[in-house]
CSV table of C-alpha atoms and ligand atoms in Angstrom, one decimal:
chain,number,residue,atom,x,y,z
A,143,UNK,CA,122.4,129.5,124.5
A,144,UNK,CA,121.3,125.9,124.8
A,145,UNK,CA,119.7,124.2,121.6
A,146,UNK,CA,115.9,124.4,121.9
A,147,UNK,CA,114.4,121.2,122.7
A,148,UNK,CA,111.4,119.6,120.5
A,149,UNK,CA,108.9,120.8,123.1
A,150,UNK,CA,110.5,124.2,123.0
A,151,UNK,CA,110.2,124.2,119.3
A,152,UNK,CA,106.4,123.2,119.3
A,153,UNK,CA,105.9,126.0,121.8
A,154,UNK,CA,107.7,128.6,119.7
A,155,UNK,CA,105.4,127.6,116.9
A,156,UNK,CA,102.4,127.9,119.4
A,157,UNK,CA,103.5,131.4,120.2
A,158,UNK,CA,103.7,132.5,116.7
A,159,UNK,CA,100.2,131.6,116.3
A,160,UNK,CA,98.9,132.7,119.7
A,161,UNK,CA,100.0,136.3,118.7
A,162,UNK,CA,97.2,136.2,116.1
A,163,UNK,CA,94.6,135.4,118.7
A,164,UNK,CA,93.1,137.6,121.4
A,165,UNK,CA,92.8,134.8,124.1
A,166,UNK,CA,94.0,135.8,127.7
A,167,UNK,CA,97.5,134.9,128.5
A,168,UNK,CA,96.4,132.5,131.3
A,169,UNK,CA,94.1,130.6,129.0
A,170,UNK,CA,96.9,130.4,126.3
A,171,UNK,CA,99.4,129.2,129.0
A,172,UNK,CA,96.8,126.5,130.0
A,173,UNK,CA,96.5,125.2,126.4
A,174,UNK,CA,100.2,125.3,125.8
A,175,UNK,CA,101.4,123.4,129.0
A,176,UNK,CA,101.5,119.5,129.5
A,177,UNK,CA,98.8,118.4,132.1
A,178,UNK,CA,100.6,115.5,133.2
A,179,UNK,CA,103.9,113.5,132.6
A,180,UNK,CA,104.4,110.2,134.1
A,181,UNK,CA,108.0,108.7,134.1
A,182,UNK,CA,108.3,105.2,134.9
A,183,UNK,CA,111.2,102.7,135.3
A,184,UNK,CA,110.6,98.8,135.5
A,185,UNK,CA,112.7,95.7,135.3
A,186,UNK,CA,113.0,93.5,132.2
A,187,UNK,CA,114.3,90.0,132.6
A,188,UNK,CA,116.2,89.4,129.5
A,189,UNK,CA,116.4,86.3,127.6
A,190,UNK,CA,119.9,85.5,128.9
A,191,UNK,CA,118.5,85.9,132.4
A,192,UNK,CA,120.0,89.2,133.2
A,193,UNK,CA,117.9,92.2,134.6
A,194,UNK,CA,117.7,95.5,132.6
A,195,UNK,CA,116.0,98.7,133.9
A,196,UNK,CA,113.5,100.1,131.2
A,197,UNK,CA,112.7,103.7,131.2
A,198,UNK,CA,109.3,104.9,129.7
A,199,UNK,CA,107.1,108.0,129.8
A,200,UNK,CA,103.6,108.7,129.1
A,201,UNK,CA,102.5,112.5,128.7
A,202,UNK,CA,98.7,113.7,128.9
A,203,UNK,CA,99.0,117.1,127.3
A,204,UNK,CA,95.5,118.3,127.6
A,205,UNK,CA,92.4,117.2,129.5
A,206,UNK,CA,90.1,119.6,127.8
A,207,UNK,CA,88.4,116.7,126.2
A,208,UNK,CA,88.7,112.8,127.4
A,209,UNK,CA,90.0,110.5,126.7
A,210,UNK,CA,93.3,111.7,125.8
A,211,UNK,CA,94.8,110.0,122.8
A,212,UNK,CA,98.4,109.3,121.3
A,213,UNK,CA,100.7,106.8,120.1
A,214,UNK,CA,103.3,104.9,122.0
A,215,UNK,CA,106.7,104.7,120.3
A,216,UNK,CA,109.7,102.5,120.9
A,217,UNK,CA,112.9,104.4,120.0
A,218,UNK,CA,116.3,105.0,121.7
A,219,UNK,CA,115.9,108.7,121.6
A,220,UNK,CA,112.6,108.8,123.4
A,221,UNK,CA,112.7,111.4,126.5
A,222,UNK,CA,110.3,113.2,128.7
A,223,UNK,CA,110.6,116.3,126.5
A,224,UNK,CA,110.0,114.3,123.3
A,225,UNK,CA,106.7,112.8,124.5
A,226,UNK,CA,105.5,116.0,126.0
A,227,UNK,CA,106.1,117.6,122.5
A,228,UNK,CA,104.4,114.9,120.7
A,229,UNK,CA,101.5,114.8,123.2
A,230,UNK,CA,101.0,118.8,122.4
A,231,UNK,CA,101.2,118.2,118.7
A,232,UNK,CA,98.3,115.3,119.3
A,233,UNK,CA,96.1,118.0,121.1
A,234,UNK,CA,96.4,120.5,118.2
A,235,UNK,CA,95.9,117.7,115.6
A,236,UNK,CA,92.9,116.4,117.2
A,237,UNK,CA,91.3,119.9,117.3
A,238,UNK,CA,92.1,120.5,113.7
A,239,UNK,CA,90.5,117.3,112.4
A,240,UNK,CA,87.6,117.6,115.0
A,241,UNK,CA,88.5,114.5,116.7
A,242,UNK,CA,86.9,114.9,120.3
A,243,UNK,CA,90.2,113.9,122.2
A,244,UNK,CA,92.9,115.5,124.1
A,245,UNK,CA,96.4,114.8,123.2
A,246,UNK,CA,98.9,112.3,124.7
A,247,UNK,CA,101.9,110.4,123.9
A,248,UNK,CA,104.0,107.6,125.3
A,249,UNK,CA,107.5,106.2,124.7
A,250,UNK,CA,110.0,103.5,125.6
A,251,UNK,CA,113.7,104.2,125.5
A,252,UNK,CA,114.9,101.3,123.7
A,253,UNK,CA,116.3,100.4,120.1
A,254,UNK,CA,113.8,97.5,119.5
A,255,UNK,CA,116.3,95.8,117.1
A,256,UNK,CA,118.2,95.1,120.3
A,257,UNK,CA,115.5,92.9,121.8
A,258,UNK,CA,113.9,89.6,121.0
A,259,UNK,CA,110.1,89.3,120.1
A,260,UNK,CA,109.5,87.8,123.6
A,261,UNK,CA,111.3,90.7,125.3
A,262,UNK,CA,109.3,93.2,123.4
A,263,UNK,CA,106.2,91.5,124.6
A,264,UNK,CA,107.4,91.5,128.2
A,265,UNK,CA,108.2,95.1,127.9
A,266,UNK,CA,104.8,95.9,126.4
A,267,UNK,CA,102.9,94.0,129.0
A,268,UNK,CA,104.6,95.4,131.8
A,269,UNK,CA,104.2,99.0,130.6
A,270,UNK,CA,100.5,98.3,130.1
A,271,UNK,CA,100.2,97.1,133.6
A,272,UNK,CA,102.1,100.1,135.0
A,273,UNK,CA,100.1,102.4,133.0
A,274,UNK,CA,96.8,100.8,134.1
A,275,UNK,CA,97.7,100.9,137.7
A,276,UNK,CA,98.2,104.8,137.6
A,277,UNK,CA,95.1,105.5,135.6
A,278,UNK,CA,97.1,106.3,132.5
A,279,UNK,CA,95.1,103.7,130.4
A,280,UNK,CA,91.5,103.1,129.6
A,281,UNK,CA,88.7,103.7,127.1
A,282,UNK,CA,87.5,107.0,128.7
A,283,UNK,CA,90.9,108.2,130.1
A,284,UNK,CA,93.8,107.4,127.8
A,285,UNK,CA,93.9,105.5,124.6
A,286,UNK,CA,97.2,104.7,123.0
A,287,UNK,CA,97.9,103.6,119.4
A,288,UNK,CA,101.0,102.7,117.3
A,289,UNK,CA,103.7,105.1,116.5
A,290,UNK,CA,107.3,104.9,115.7
A,291,UNK,CA,108.7,101.2,116.4
A,292,UNK,CA,105.2,99.9,117.3
A,293,UNK,CA,102.4,98.2,115.3
A,294,UNK,CA,99.3,96.1,115.7
A,295,UNK,CA,101.0,93.3,117.6
A,296,UNK,CA,102.0,95.7,120.5
A,297,UNK,CA,98.4,96.9,120.6
A,298,UNK,CA,97.0,93.4,120.9
A,299,UNK,CA,99.4,92.8,123.8
A,300,UNK,CA,98.2,96.1,125.4
A,301,UNK,CA,94.6,95.1,125.0
A,302,UNK,CA,95.1,91.6,126.3
A,303,UNK,CA,97.0,92.8,129.4
A,304,UNK,CA,94.5,95.7,130.2
A,305,UNK,CA,91.6,93.2,129.8
A,306,UNK,CA,93.2,91.0,132.5
A,307,UNK,CA,93.2,94.0,135.1
A,308,UNK,CA,90.1,95.8,133.9
A,309,UNK,CA,86.8,95.8,135.8
A,310,UNK,CA,85.2,96.9,132.6
A,311,UNK,CA,85.0,93.9,130.2
A,312,UNK,CA,82.2,95.5,128.1
A,313,UNK,CA,84.1,98.4,126.9
A,314,UNK,CA,87.9,97.2,127.4
A,315,UNK,CA,88.3,96.8,123.5
A,316,UNK,CA,88.4,100.6,123.3
A,317,UNK,CA,91.4,101.0,125.5
A,318,UNK,CA,93.8,101.0,122.6
A,319,UNK,CA,93.6,101.5,118.8
A,320,UNK,CA,95.5,100.4,115.8
A,321,UNK,CA,94.6,96.7,116.9
A,322,UNK,CA,94.6,93.7,114.6
A,323,UNK,CA,91.4,93.0,113.0
A,324,UNK,CA,90.4,89.8,114.9
A,325,UNK,CA,91.0,91.9,118.2
A,326,UNK,CA,88.7,94.8,117.5
A,327,UNK,CA,90.8,96.7,114.9
A,328,UNK,CA,89.3,98.5,112.0
A,329,UNK,CA,89.9,98.0,108.2
A,330,UNK,CA,92.0,100.8,107.1
A,331,UNK,CA,93.6,101.8,110.3
A,332,UNK,CA,97.4,100.5,109.3
A,333,UNK,CA,97.5,102.5,106.1
A,334,UNK,CA,95.2,105.5,107.5
A,335,UNK,CA,98.1,107.8,108.3
A,336,UNK,CA,99.9,107.4,104.8
A,337,UNK,CA,96.5,107.7,103.2
A,338,UNK,CA,95.7,110.8,105.1
A,339,UNK,CA,99.1,112.2,104.0
A,340,UNK,CA,98.2,111.6,100.4
A,341,UNK,CA,94.7,113.0,100.6
A,342,UNK,CA,96.3,116.1,102.3
A,343,UNK,CA,99.1,116.6,99.6
A,344,UNK,CA,96.5,116.0,96.9
A,345,UNK,CA,94.2,118.7,98.3
A,346,UNK,CA,97.1,121.1,98.6
A,347,UNK,CA,98.2,120.5,95.1
A,348,UNK,CA,94.7,120.9,93.8
A,349,UNK,CA,94.7,124.7,94.5
A,350,UNK,CA,95.6,126.5,91.4
A,351,UNK,CA,96.9,129.8,92.8
A,352,UNK,CA,99.0,128.2,95.4
A,353,UNK,CA,100.7,125.9,92.9
A,354,UNK,CA,101.3,128.8,90.5
A,355,UNK,CA,103.2,130.6,93.3
A,356,UNK,CA,105.4,127.7,93.6
A,357,UNK,CA,105.8,127.5,89.8
A,358,UNK,CA,104.0,124.2,89.7
A,359,UNK,CA,101.1,122.9,87.9
A,360,UNK,CA,97.9,121.5,89.7
A,361,UNK,CA,97.5,117.7,90.5
A,362,UNK,CA,99.9,114.9,91.6
A,363,UNK,CA,100.4,113.3,88.1
A,364,UNK,CA,103.8,113.6,87.1
A,365,UNK,CA,105.2,115.4,90.2
A,366,UNK,CA,108.5,114.0,91.6
A,367,UNK,CA,108.8,113.2,95.3
A,368,UNK,CA,111.4,111.9,97.8
A,369,UNK,CA,110.5,109.9,101.0
A,370,UNK,CA,112.6,109.6,104.1
A,371,UNK,CA,111.6,106.6,106.1
A,372,UNK,CA,110.0,103.6,104.5
A,373,UNK,CA,108.0,102.5,107.7
A,374,UNK,CA,104.2,102.5,108.1
A,375,UNK,CA,103.6,106.0,107.4
A,376,UNK,CA,106.3,106.6,104.7
A,377,UNK,CA,105.6,103.4,102.6
A,378,UNK,CA,101.8,103.8,102.5
A,379,UNK,CA,102.1,107.7,101.9
A,380,UNK,CA,104.5,106.7,99.0
A,381,UNK,CA,102.3,104.0,97.6
A,382,UNK,CA,99.2,106.1,97.3
A,383,UNK,CA,101.4,109.0,95.8
A,384,UNK,CA,102.7,106.6,93.3
A,385,UNK,CA,99.2,105.3,92.5
A,386,UNK,CA,98.1,108.8,91.8
A,387,UNK,CA,100.8,109.2,89.3
A,388,UNK,CA,103.5,110.8,91.3
A,389,UNK,CA,107.1,109.7,90.6
A,390,UNK,CA,109.2,108.5,93.5
A,391,UNK,CA,113.0,109.7,92.8
A,392,UNK,CA,114.7,109.2,96.0
A,393,UNK,CA,114.3,107.1,99.3
A,394,UNK,CA,116.2,107.6,102.6
A,395,UNK,CA,116.2,104.9,105.2
A,396,UNK,CA,118.3,104.3,108.3
A,397,UNK,CA,121.2,102.6,106.2
A,398,UNK,CA,121.4,105.2,103.5
A,399,UNK,CA,119.5,106.7,100.6
A,400,UNK,CA,119.1,106.1,97.0
A,401,UNK,CA,118.2,108.1,94.0
A,402,UNK,CA,117.0,107.7,90.4
A,403,UNK,CA,115.7,110.9,88.7
A,404,UNK,CA,113.7,108.8,86.2
A,405,UNK,CA,111.8,107.2,88.8
A,406,UNK,CA,112.1,104.2,91.4
A,407,UNK,CA,109.5,101.6,91.6
A,408,UNK,CA,108.3,101.5,95.4
A,409,UNK,CA,107.4,97.7,95.2
A,410,UNK,CA,110.8,96.9,93.8
A,411,UNK,CA,112.6,99.1,96.5
A,412,UNK,CA,110.6,97.3,99.2
A,413,UNK,CA,111.2,93.9,98.0
A,414,UNK,CA,115.0,94.8,97.7
A,415,UNK,CA,115.1,95.9,101.2
A,416,UNK,CA,113.3,92.7,102.3
A,417,UNK,CA,115.8,90.5,100.4
A,418,UNK,CA,118.9,92.2,101.1
A,419,UNK,CA,118.3,94.1,104.5
A,420,UNK,CA,119.0,97.4,102.9
A,421,UNK,CA,117.7,99.7,100.2
A,422,UNK,CA,121.2,100.4,99.1
A,423,UNK,CA,122.7,98.9,95.8
A,424,UNK,CA,119.4,98.7,94.0
A,425,UNK,CA,120.0,98.1,90.4
A,426,UNK,CA,119.4,101.2,88.4
A,427,UNK,CA,119.5,103.5,91.5
A,428,UNK,CA,122.6,105.6,92.7
A,429,UNK,CA,123.5,105.2,96.4
A,430,UNK,CA,123.9,108.6,97.9
A,431,UNK,CA,126.8,109.5,100.3
A,432,UNK,CA,124.5,109.7,103.3
A,433,UNK,CA,120.9,109.1,104.3
A,434,UNK,CA,120.3,112.6,105.1
A,435,UNK,CA,121.7,113.8,101.6
A,436,UNK,CA,118.2,112.5,100.2
A,437,UNK,CA,116.5,115.4,101.8
A,438,UNK,CA,118.3,117.9,99.4
A,439,UNK,CA,117.6,116.0,96.2
A,440,UNK,CA,115.7,118.0,93.5
A,441,UNK,CA,112.1,117.1,93.7
A,442,UNK,CA,108.7,118.7,93.7
A,443,UNK,CA,107.6,117.2,97.1
A,444,UNK,CA,109.8,116.0,99.9
A,445,UNK,CA,108.0,113.6,102.4
A,446,UNK,CA,110.0,113.3,105.6
A,447,UNK,CA,108.4,110.2,107.4
A,448,UNK,CA,110.9,109.1,110.0
A,449,UNK,CA,111.5,111.2,113.2
A,450,UNK,CA,111.7,114.7,114.3
A,451,UNK,CA,114.5,117.2,113.9
A,452,UNK,CA,115.5,116.1,110.3
A,453,UNK,CA,115.5,119.6,108.6
A,454,UNK,CA,117.3,122.0,110.6
A,455,UNK,CA,118.7,125.6,110.2
A,456,UNK,CA,121.8,123.7,108.8
A,457,UNK,CA,120.3,121.9,105.8
A,458,UNK,CA,117.1,124.2,105.3
A,459,UNK,CA,119.0,126.4,102.8
A,460,UNK,CA,120.0,123.3,100.6
A,461,UNK,CA,116.3,121.9,100.4
A,462,UNK,CA,115.4,121.9,96.7
A,463,UNK,CA,111.8,120.6,97.0
A,464,UNK,CA,109.1,123.1,96.4
A,465,UNK,CA,106.7,121.4,99.0
A,466,UNK,CA,107.5,119.7,102.2
A,467,UNK,CA,104.8,117.4,103.4
A,468,UNK,CA,105.3,116.5,107.1
A,469,UNK,CA,104.3,113.1,107.4
A,470,UNK,CA,106.3,112.6,110.7
A,471,UNK,CA,105.8,114.6,113.6
A,472,UNK,CA,108.2,117.7,113.9
A,473,UNK,CA,110.6,116.9,111.1
A,474,UNK,CA,111.0,120.7,110.6
A,475,UNK,CA,112.6,122.6,113.5
A,476,UNK,CA,111.2,126.0,114.4
A,477,UNK,CA,114.5,127.6,113.0
A,478,UNK,CA,114.4,125.7,109.8
A,479,UNK,CA,110.7,126.5,109.4
A,480,UNK,CA,111.5,130.2,109.5
A,481,UNK,CA,114.1,129.7,106.8
A,482,UNK,CA,111.9,127.6,104.6
A,483,UNK,CA,109.0,129.9,104.7
A,484,UNK,CA,111.5,132.8,103.7
A,485,UNK,CA,112.4,130.7,100.7
A,486,UNK,CA,108.9,130.3,99.7
A,487,UNK,CA,108.7,126.6,100.2
A,488,UNK,CA,105.0,125.4,101.0
A,489,UNK,CA,105.1,123.2,104.2
A,490,UNK,CA,102.1,121.3,105.0
A,491,UNK,CA,102.4,120.8,108.6
A,492,UNK,CA,102.3,117.8,110.8
A,493,UNK,CA,99.5,118.8,112.8
A,494,UNK,CA,97.3,118.6,109.9
A,495,UNK,CA,99.0,116.3,107.5
A,496,UNK,CA,99.5,113.1,109.6
A,497,UNK,CA,96.1,113.4,111.4
A,498,UNK,CA,94.9,110.4,109.2
A,499,UNK,CA,96.0,108.0,111.9
A,500,UNK,CA,94.2,109.6,114.8
A,501,UNK,CA,91.1,110.1,112.6
A,502,UNK,CA,90.7,106.2,112.0
A,503,UNK,CA,91.8,105.5,115.5
A,504,UNK,CA,88.6,107.6,116.6
A,505,UNK,CA,86.6,105.4,114.1
A,506,UNK,CA,88.0,102.3,115.6
A,507,UNK,CA,87.3,103.5,119.1
A,508,UNK,CA,83.7,104.3,118.1
A,509,UNK,CA,83.3,100.8,116.6
A,510,UNK,CA,84.7,99.3,119.8
A,511,UNK,CA,82.2,101.1,122.1
A,512,UNK,CA,79.2,100.4,119.7
A,513,UNK,CA,80.4,96.7,119.3
A,514,UNK,CA,79.3,96.6,115.6
A,515,UNK,CA,81.2,96.8,112.4
A,516,UNK,CA,80.4,99.9,110.4
A,517,UNK,CA,78.2,99.0,107.5
A,518,UNK,CA,77.0,95.9,109.1
A,519,UNK,CA,73.3,97.1,109.4
A,520,UNK,CA,73.1,99.2,106.2
A,521,UNK,CA,75.3,97.6,103.5
A,522,UNK,CA,72.7,95.1,102.2
A,523,UNK,CA,69.9,97.7,102.5
A,524,UNK,CA,71.6,100.2,100.8
A,525,UNK,CA,72.6,97.8,97.9
A,526,UNK,CA,69.0,96.6,97.4
A,527,UNK,CA,67.6,100.2,97.5
A,528,UNK,CA,70.2,101.1,94.8
A,529,UNK,CA,69.3,98.2,92.7
A,530,UNK,CA,65.5,99.1,93.0
A,531,UNK,CA,66.4,102.6,91.9
A,532,UNK,CA,68.4,101.6,88.8
A,533,UNK,CA,65.5,99.1,87.8
A,534,UNK,CA,63.0,101.9,88.2
A,535,UNK,CA,65.3,104.0,85.9
A,536,UNK,CA,65.3,101.2,83.4
A,537,UNK,CA,61.5,100.8,83.5
A,538,UNK,CA,61.0,104.5,83.0
A,539,UNK,CA,63.5,104.9,80.0
A,540,UNK,CA,62.8,101.6,78.5
A,541,UNK,CA,66.6,100.9,78.2
A,542,UNK,CA,68.9,98.5,80.1
A,543,UNK,CA,72.2,99.2,81.8
A,544,UNK,CA,75.1,97.1,80.3
A,545,UNK,CA,76.0,93.8,82.0
A,546,UNK,CA,77.6,94.3,85.5
A,547,UNK,CA,76.8,98.1,85.8
A,548,UNK,CA,74.0,97.6,88.1
A,549,UNK,CA,75.9,95.4,90.5
A,550,UNK,CA,78.9,97.9,90.3
A,551,UNK,CA,76.9,101.2,90.9
A,552,UNK,CA,74.4,99.5,93.5
A,553,UNK,CA,77.3,98.2,95.7
A,554,UNK,CA,76.4,99.1,99.4
A,555,UNK,CA,79.3,100.5,101.5
A,556,UNK,CA,81.3,98.1,103.8
A,557,UNK,CA,83.5,99.1,106.7
A,558,UNK,CA,86.6,100.0,104.6
A,559,UNK,CA,84.6,102.2,102.3
A,560,UNK,CA,83.2,104.1,105.1
A,561,UNK,CA,86.5,104.4,106.9
A,562,UNK,CA,88.4,105.6,103.8
A,563,UNK,CA,85.5,108.0,102.8
A,564,UNK,CA,85.3,109.4,106.4
A,565,UNK,CA,89.1,110.0,106.4
A,566,UNK,CA,89.2,111.7,102.9
A,567,UNK,CA,86.1,114.0,104.1
A,568,UNK,CA,88.0,114.8,107.2
A,569,UNK,CA,91.3,115.7,105.4
A,570,UNK,CA,89.7,117.6,102.7
A,571,UNK,CA,87.6,119.7,105.1
A,572,UNK,CA,90.5,120.3,107.6
A,573,UNK,CA,92.8,121.5,104.8
A,574,UNK,CA,90.1,123.9,103.4
A,575,UNK,CA,89.6,125.1,107.0
A,576,UNK,CA,93.3,125.8,107.6
A,577,UNK,CA,93.8,127.1,104.1
A,578,UNK,CA,90.9,129.6,104.6
A,579,UNK,CA,92.6,130.9,107.9
A,580,UNK,CA,96.1,131.2,106.0
A,581,UNK,CA,94.5,133.3,103.4
A,582,UNK,CA,92.5,135.4,105.8
A,583,UNK,CA,95.2,136.3,108.2
A,584,UNK,CA,97.9,136.2,105.8
A,585,UNK,CA,100.0,133.5,107.6
A,586,UNK,CA,101.6,130.3,106.7
A,587,UNK,CA,99.8,127.0,106.9
A,588,UNK,CA,101.4,125.9,110.2
A,589,UNK,CA,100.5,129.2,112.0
A,590,UNK,CA,97.0,128.9,110.4
A,591,UNK,CA,96.9,125.2,111.8
A,592,UNK,CA,97.9,126.3,115.4
A,593,UNK,CA,95.4,129.3,115.2
A,594,UNK,CA,92.7,126.8,114.3
A,595,UNK,CA,93.7,124.5,117.0
A,596,UNK,CA,94.2,127.2,119.7
A,597,UNK,CA,90.7,128.7,119.1
A,598,UNK,CA,89.0,125.3,119.2
A,599,UNK,CA,90.7,124.2,122.4
A,600,UNK,CA,90.1,127.8,124.0
A,601,UNK,CA,86.4,127.3,123.3
A,602,UNK,CA,86.2,124.0,125.0
A,603,UNK,CA,88.0,125.4,128.0
A,604,UNK,CA,85.5,128.6,128.0
A,605,UNK,CA,82.7,126.2,127.7
A,606,UNK,CA,83.9,124.3,130.6
A,607,UNK,CA,83.8,127.5,132.6
A,608,UNK,CA,87.4,127.2,133.7
A,609,UNK,CA,88.2,130.7,132.5
A,610,UNK,CA,85.1,132.8,133.0
B,802,NAD,P1,107.9,103.0,111.6
B,802,NAD,O1,108.8,102.7,112.9
B,802,NAD,O2,106.9,102.2,111.0
B,802,NAD,O3,108.8,103.8,110.4
B,802,NAD,C1,109.8,104.7,110.5
B,802,NAD,C2,110.8,104.3,109.6
B,802,NAD,O4,111.8,105.3,109.5
B,802,NAD,C3,111.7,103.1,109.9
B,802,NAD,O5,111.7,102.2,108.7
B,802,NAD,C4,113.1,103.5,110.3
B,802,NAD,O6,114.2,102.7,109.8
B,802,NAD,C5,113.2,104.8,109.3
B,802,NAD,N1,114.2,105.8,109.8
B,802,NAD,C6,114.4,106.0,111.2
B,802,NAD,N2,115.4,107.1,111.3
B,802,NAD,C7,115.7,107.3,109.9
B,802,NAD,C8,116.5,108.3,109.3
B,802,NAD,N3,117.3,108.9,110.1
B,802,NAD,N4,116.6,108.4,108.1
B,802,NAD,C9,115.8,107.5,107.2
B,802,NAD,N5,115.0,106.7,107.7
B,802,NAD,C10,114.9,106.6,109.1
B,802,NAD,O7,107.3,104.5,112.2
B,802,NAD,P2,105.7,105.1,111.8
B,802,NAD,O8,104.7,104.8,112.5
B,802,NAD,O9,105.9,105.2,110.1
B,802,NAD,O10,106.1,106.7,112.2
B,802,NAD,C11,106.9,107.6,111.4
B,802,NAD,C12,106.7,109.0,111.9
B,802,NAD,O11,105.2,109.4,111.6
B,802,NAD,C13,106.9,109.3,113.4
B,802,NAD,O12,107.3,110.8,113.4
B,802,NAD,C14,105.5,109.3,113.9
B,802,NAD,O13,105.4,110.0,115.2
B,802,NAD,C15,104.6,109.6,112.8
B,802,NAD,N6,103.3,109.3,113.0
B,802,NAD,C16,102.9,108.0,113.0
B,802,NAD,C17,101.6,107.6,112.8
B,802,NAD,C18,101.2,106.3,112.8
B,802,NAD,O14,100.0,105.9,112.7
B,802,NAD,N7,102.1,105.2,112.8
B,802,NAD,C19,100.7,108.6,113.2
B,802,NAD,C20,100.9,110.0,112.9
B,802,NAD,C21,102.4,110.3,112.9
């Protein structure tokens, strides 16, 4: 039997949950399949004058809501199957956090380290042109965002190229999210996925009976954790975990892994990597024999934040963490998932846990369409109302607040405050909803997340009258 692909794995997880629903088979099939996959090839003129063919994909998994939404990744492992799997996860993720988008995902099959900045720019602009021509890009159709190997700079190139071809100058800004601030980006987007991971883990660790079942105390303070992948998601997740008092004991990167049971300082690890090009040989830490060995370190929480398929049937029996927090998409295969559940390890699934990115992307899209920064109209008004209220309290009580308190408390919410608070509310609300399904149906969190998503997408289809 051939090894299941990533999309097979996602669909196996889907079917586990579908068995707990009463939706007709045809409707379940419609929710599960990928609505469209566009494979494209285009030439890149390399800096040395040679021509290379670049292969890319964009998958639009579900059109039950528009636009569809999902990142674009640059990685040598990208394939049609991979983007279909990732686009499906996007559909379920958006449904779980009540973001009104269908799922999509794109990828370019390159190892970006092999290309100059100018070449990456040419690839990105040509990709944008091709997607625009095929109607696979636009504020109301398909809105990409950063993913593995891409960031704000690529998003700015996408915007700039799209704007050149678009007949829709007013809303063009909303054709892509994760942009730089000066190009219509939103404060808090860069760290949003990592921050969302932190909110999700914190919420899971706050439930006493769940922690007791794992032999853990509640709260993050003092809990040990290991992170795989110190990129956008992994770094920020680790930073917020560390700030909340959790102790980083292991880090894996592409070049290897390091360990210190007494704790590693994240800023020091990062600086060391920037200076030496590697996390290895950090004073006070031990190098592990391989990067993957970090996944098997003793710790309370393991945060895979690199790529899919990292925890498989092979290494799942050796995982020592009590909680696996899926910051990456698909880090645990379906076979490994069964083994880990059997072993009583709590998996906080990707379809919930890394939804912070798309949540804040939604806020960015709304901001772009409304052409106004969140808080711009209300911040000053809120602040003066709060000051008036506090002064009234002083008058009534005849007592005065200490110096600085009024200014502190009266502070009106600016864009970043609103984004972070909207993200926190979303992650807490979604976790409680999924956990409630888990408790009611007696299933694990992943199955509960899928049930939640399937029910919501099914409802949208039924409301559309597609399946009377
Ligand atoms: P990134 O490119 O910023 O970082 C990924 C990091 O992982 C890099 O530092 C890379 O060197 C490292 N890495 C790669 N292979 C590794 C390996 N085998 N072992 C250890 N480290 C390895 O990417 P990112 O945006 O942080 O995305 C990471 C994961 O999170 C992906 O699965 C992505 O789909 C998912 N995700 C990202 C976002 C987002 O907003 N960026 C949102 C949701 C989900």
